[in-house]
PDB file of C-alpha atoms in Angstrom:
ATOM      1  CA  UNK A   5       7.121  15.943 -19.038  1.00 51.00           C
ATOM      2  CA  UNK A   6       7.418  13.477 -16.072  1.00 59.00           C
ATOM      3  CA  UNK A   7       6.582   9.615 -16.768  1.00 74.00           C
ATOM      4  CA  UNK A   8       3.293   8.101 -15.826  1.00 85.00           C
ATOM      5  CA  UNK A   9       3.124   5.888 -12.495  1.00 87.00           C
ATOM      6  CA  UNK A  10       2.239   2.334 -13.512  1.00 92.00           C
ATOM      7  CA  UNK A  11       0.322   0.806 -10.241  1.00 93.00           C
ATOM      8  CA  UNK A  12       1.006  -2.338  -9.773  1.00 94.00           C
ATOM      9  CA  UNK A  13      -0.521  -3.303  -6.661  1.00 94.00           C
ATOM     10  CA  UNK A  14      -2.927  -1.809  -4.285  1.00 95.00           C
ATOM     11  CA  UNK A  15      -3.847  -2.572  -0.765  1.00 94.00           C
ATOM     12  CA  UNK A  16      -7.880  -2.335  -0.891  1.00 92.00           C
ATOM     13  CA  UNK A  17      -8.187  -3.800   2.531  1.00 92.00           C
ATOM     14  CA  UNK A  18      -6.176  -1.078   4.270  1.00 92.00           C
ATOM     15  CA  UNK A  19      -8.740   1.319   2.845  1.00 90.00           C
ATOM     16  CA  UNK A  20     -11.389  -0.663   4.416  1.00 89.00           C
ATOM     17  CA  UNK A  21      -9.921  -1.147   7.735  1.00 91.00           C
ATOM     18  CA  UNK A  22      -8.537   2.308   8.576  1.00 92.00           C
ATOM     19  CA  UNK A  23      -8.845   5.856   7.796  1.00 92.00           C
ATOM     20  CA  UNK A  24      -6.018   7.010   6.042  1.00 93.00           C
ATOM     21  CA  UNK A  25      -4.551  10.133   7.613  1.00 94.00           C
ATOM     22  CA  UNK A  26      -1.568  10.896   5.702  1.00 93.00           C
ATOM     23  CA  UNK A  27       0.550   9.391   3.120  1.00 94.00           C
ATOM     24  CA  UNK A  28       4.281   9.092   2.592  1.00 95.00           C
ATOM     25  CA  UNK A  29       6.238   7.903  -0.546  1.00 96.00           C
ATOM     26  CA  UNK A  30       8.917   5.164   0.164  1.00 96.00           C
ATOM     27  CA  UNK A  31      11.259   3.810  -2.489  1.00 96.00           C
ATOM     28  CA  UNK A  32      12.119  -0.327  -1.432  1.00 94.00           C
ATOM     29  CA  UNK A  33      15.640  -2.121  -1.330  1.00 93.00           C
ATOM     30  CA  UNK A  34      15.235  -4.932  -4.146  1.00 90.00           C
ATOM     31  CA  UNK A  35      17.036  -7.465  -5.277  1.00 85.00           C
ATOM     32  CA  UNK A  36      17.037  -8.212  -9.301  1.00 81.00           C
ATOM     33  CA  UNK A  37      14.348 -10.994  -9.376  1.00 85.00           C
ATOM     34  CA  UNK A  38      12.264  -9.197  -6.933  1.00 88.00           C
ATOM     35  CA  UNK A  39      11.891  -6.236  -9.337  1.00 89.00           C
ATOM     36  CA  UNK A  40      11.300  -8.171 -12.237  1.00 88.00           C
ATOM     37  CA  UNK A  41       8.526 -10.301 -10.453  1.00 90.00           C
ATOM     38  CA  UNK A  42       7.251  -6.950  -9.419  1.00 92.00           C
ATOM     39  CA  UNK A  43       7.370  -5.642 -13.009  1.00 91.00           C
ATOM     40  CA  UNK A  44       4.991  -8.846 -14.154  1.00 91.00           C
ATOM     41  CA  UNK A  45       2.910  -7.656 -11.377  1.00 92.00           C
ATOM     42  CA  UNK A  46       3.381 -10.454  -8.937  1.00 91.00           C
ATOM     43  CA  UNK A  47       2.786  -8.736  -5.631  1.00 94.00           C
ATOM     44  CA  UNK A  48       0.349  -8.647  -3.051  1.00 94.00           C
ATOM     45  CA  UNK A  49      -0.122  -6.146  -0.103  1.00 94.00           C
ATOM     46  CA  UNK A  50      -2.973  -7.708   1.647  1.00 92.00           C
ATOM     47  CA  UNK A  51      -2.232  -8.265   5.513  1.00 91.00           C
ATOM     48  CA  UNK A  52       1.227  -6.116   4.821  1.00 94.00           C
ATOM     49  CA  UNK A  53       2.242  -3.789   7.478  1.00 94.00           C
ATOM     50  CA  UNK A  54       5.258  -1.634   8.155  1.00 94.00           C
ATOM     51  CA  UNK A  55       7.576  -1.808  11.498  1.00 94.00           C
ATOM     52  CA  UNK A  56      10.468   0.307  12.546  1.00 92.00           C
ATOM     53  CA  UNK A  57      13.703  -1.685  13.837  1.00 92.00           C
ATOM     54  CA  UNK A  58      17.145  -0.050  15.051  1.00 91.00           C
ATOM     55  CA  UNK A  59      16.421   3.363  12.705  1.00 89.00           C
ATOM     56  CA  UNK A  60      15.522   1.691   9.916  1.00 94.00           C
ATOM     57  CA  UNK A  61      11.813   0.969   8.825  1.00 95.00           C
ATOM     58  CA  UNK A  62      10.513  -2.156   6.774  1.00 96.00           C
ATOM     59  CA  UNK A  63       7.482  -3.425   5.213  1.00 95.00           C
ATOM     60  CA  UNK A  64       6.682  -6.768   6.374  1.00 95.00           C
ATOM     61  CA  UNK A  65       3.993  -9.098   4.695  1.00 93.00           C
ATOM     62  CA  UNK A  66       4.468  -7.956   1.475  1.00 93.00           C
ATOM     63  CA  UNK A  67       4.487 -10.484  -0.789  1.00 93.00           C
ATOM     64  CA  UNK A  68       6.826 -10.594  -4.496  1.00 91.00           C
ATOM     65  CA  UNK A  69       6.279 -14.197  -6.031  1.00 89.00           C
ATOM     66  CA  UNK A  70       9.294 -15.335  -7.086  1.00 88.00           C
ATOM     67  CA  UNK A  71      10.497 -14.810 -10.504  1.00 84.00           C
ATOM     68  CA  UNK A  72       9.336 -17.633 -13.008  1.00 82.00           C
ATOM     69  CA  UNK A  73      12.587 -17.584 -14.761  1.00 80.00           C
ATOM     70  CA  UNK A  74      14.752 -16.866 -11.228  1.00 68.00           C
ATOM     71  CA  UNK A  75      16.396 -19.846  -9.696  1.00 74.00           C
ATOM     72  CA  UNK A  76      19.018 -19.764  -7.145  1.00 73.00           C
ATOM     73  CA  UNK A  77      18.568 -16.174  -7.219  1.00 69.00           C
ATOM     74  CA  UNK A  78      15.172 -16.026  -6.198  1.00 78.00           C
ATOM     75  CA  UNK A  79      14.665 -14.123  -2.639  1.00 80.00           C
ATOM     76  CA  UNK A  80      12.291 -15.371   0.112  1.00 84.00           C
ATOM     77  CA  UNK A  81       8.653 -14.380  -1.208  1.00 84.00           C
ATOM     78  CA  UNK A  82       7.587 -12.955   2.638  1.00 88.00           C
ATOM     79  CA  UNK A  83      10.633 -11.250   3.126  1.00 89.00           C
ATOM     80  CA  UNK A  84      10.844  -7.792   5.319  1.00 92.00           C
ATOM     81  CA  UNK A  85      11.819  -4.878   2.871  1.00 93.00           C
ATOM     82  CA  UNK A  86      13.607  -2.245   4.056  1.00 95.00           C
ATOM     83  CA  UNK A  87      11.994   1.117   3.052  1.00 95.00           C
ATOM     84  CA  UNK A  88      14.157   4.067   1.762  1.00 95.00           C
ATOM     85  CA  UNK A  89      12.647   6.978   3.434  1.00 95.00           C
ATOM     86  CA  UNK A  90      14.971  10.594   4.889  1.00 95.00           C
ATOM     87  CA  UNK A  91      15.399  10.066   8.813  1.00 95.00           C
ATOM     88  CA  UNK A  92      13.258  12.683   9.635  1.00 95.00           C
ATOM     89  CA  UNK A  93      10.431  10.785   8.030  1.00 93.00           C
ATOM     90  CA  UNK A  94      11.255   7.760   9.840  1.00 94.00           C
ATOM     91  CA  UNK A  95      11.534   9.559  13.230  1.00 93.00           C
ATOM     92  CA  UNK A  96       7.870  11.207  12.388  1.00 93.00           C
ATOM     93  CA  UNK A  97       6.391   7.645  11.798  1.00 92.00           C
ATOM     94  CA  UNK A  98       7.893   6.440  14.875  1.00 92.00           C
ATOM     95  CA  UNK A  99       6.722   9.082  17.107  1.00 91.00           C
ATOM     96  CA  UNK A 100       3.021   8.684  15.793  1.00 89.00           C
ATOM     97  CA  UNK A 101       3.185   4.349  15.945  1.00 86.00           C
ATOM     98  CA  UNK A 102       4.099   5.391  19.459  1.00 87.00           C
ATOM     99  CA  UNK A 103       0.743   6.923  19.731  1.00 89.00           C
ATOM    100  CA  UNK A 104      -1.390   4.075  18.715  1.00 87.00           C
ATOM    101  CA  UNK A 105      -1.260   4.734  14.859  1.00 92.00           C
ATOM    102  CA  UNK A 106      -0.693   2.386  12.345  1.00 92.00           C
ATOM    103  CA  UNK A 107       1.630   2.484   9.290  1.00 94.00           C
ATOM    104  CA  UNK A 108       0.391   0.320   6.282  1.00 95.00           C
ATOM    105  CA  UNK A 109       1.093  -0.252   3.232  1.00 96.00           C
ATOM    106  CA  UNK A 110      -1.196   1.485   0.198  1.00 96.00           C
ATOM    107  CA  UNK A 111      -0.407   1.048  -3.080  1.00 95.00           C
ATOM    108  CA  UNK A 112       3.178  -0.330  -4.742  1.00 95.00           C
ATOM    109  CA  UNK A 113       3.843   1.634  -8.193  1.00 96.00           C
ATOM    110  CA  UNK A 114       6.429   1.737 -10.574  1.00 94.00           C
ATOM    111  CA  UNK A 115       7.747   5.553 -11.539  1.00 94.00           C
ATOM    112  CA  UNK A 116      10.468   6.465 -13.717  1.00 91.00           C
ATOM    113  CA  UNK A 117      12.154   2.626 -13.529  1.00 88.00           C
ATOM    114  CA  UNK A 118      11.840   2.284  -9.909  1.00 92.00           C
ATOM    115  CA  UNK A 119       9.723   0.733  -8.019  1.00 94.00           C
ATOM    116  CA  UNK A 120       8.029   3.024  -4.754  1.00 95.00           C
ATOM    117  CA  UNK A 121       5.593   2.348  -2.072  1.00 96.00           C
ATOM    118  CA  UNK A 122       2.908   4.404  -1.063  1.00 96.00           C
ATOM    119  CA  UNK A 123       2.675   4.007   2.368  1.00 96.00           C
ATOM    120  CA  UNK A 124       0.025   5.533   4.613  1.00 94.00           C
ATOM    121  CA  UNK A 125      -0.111   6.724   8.652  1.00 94.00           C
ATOM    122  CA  UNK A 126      -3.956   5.085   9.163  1.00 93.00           C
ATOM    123  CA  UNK A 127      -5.853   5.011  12.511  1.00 93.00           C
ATOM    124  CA  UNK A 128      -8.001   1.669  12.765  1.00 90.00           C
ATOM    125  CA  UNK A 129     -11.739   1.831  11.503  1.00 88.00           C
ATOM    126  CA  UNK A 130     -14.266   0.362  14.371  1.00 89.00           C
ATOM    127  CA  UNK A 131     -17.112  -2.226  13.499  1.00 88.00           C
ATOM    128  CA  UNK A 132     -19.693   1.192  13.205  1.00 86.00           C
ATOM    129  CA  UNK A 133     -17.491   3.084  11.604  1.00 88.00           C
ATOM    130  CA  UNK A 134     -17.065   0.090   8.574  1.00 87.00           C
ATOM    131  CA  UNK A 135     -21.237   0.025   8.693  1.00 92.00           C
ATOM    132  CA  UNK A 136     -21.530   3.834   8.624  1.00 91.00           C
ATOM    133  CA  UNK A 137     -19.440   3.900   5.265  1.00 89.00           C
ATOM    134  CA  UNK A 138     -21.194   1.044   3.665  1.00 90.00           C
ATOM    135  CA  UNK A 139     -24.311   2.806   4.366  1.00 93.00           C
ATOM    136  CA  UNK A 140     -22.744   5.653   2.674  1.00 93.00           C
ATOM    137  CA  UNK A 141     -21.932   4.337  -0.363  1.00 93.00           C
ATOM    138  CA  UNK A 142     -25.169   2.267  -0.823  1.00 94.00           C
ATOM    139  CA  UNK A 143     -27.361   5.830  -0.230  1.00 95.00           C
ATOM    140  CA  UNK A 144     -25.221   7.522  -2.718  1.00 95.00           C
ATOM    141  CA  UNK A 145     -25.595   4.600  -5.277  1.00 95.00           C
ATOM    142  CA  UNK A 146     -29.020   4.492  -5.066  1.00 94.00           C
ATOM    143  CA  UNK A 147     -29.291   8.453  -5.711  1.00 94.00           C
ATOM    144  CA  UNK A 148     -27.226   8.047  -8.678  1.00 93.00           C
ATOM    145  CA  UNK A 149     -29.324   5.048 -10.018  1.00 93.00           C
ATOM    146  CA  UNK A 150     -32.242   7.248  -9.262  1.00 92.00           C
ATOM    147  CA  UNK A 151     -30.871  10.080 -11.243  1.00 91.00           C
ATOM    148  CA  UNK A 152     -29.739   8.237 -14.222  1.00 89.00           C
ATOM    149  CA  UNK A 153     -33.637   6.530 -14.244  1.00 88.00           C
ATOM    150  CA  UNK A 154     -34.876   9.970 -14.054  1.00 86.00           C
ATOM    151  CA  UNK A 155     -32.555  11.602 -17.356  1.00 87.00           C
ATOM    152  CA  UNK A 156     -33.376   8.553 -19.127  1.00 79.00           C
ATOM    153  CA  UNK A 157     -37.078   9.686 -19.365  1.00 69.00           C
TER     154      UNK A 157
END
């Protein structure tokens, strides 16, 4: 029935740096070059963040190379995006920025012809909190190591 998301880009640092507490789809104002850079998969999210001016919110950092076969049409690479999002949603995100929470950028995907971005209310990860998950994942890599040794004999 519905089409397949195609991810494009995703934002593997945010996932490292902050717990992700809830997530929010946002469709992005483009111009034609930007969405046809984005299409050749010519983005990057790293060190992206989103910021809320005069009602309106926008994803800043996010970068679209410009468009190989683009010329005086190609758009500023760093650009701020303005995010399409309902006004209550916006209003939400504000009121929990306000209370020291971050919004970030996830993962940019292209669904049915248009291009959205997943963006994601995250609280910042502390230095222990990084070590504890590491540790995490190493003990449960080593148990399924162990586990595969063991069915192989």
């Amino acid at each position: 029935m519905g089409e397949a998301k195609q991810v494009i880009a995703r934002n593997k640092k945010a996932f490292h740096d902050y717990f992700v507490l809830d997530t929010y789809e946002a469709g992005l104002e483009l111009f034609g070059t930007e969405i046809k850079s984005i299409r050749q998969g010519k983005v990057n999210l790293k060190d992206s963040w989103c910021s809320i001016d005069e009602g309106q919110m926008y994803a800043v950092g996010v970068h679209i190379s410009p468009y190989d076969h683009g010329n005086i049409f190609n758009r500023d690479p760093m650009r701020r995006k303005r995010l399409l999002l309902h006004k209550k949603e916006i209003l939400r995100l504000a009121a929990d920025s306000q209370q020291g929470l971050s919004v970030i950028p996830l993962q940019l995907y292209i669904i049915k012809g248009r291009a959205k971005l997943e963006i994601g209310l995250c609280k910042g990860k502390k230095l222990y909190d990084k070590r504890a998950v590491a540790a995490k994942k190493a003990s449960q890599r080593d148990i399924d190591r162990a586990l595969k040794d063991r069915q192989r004999d």
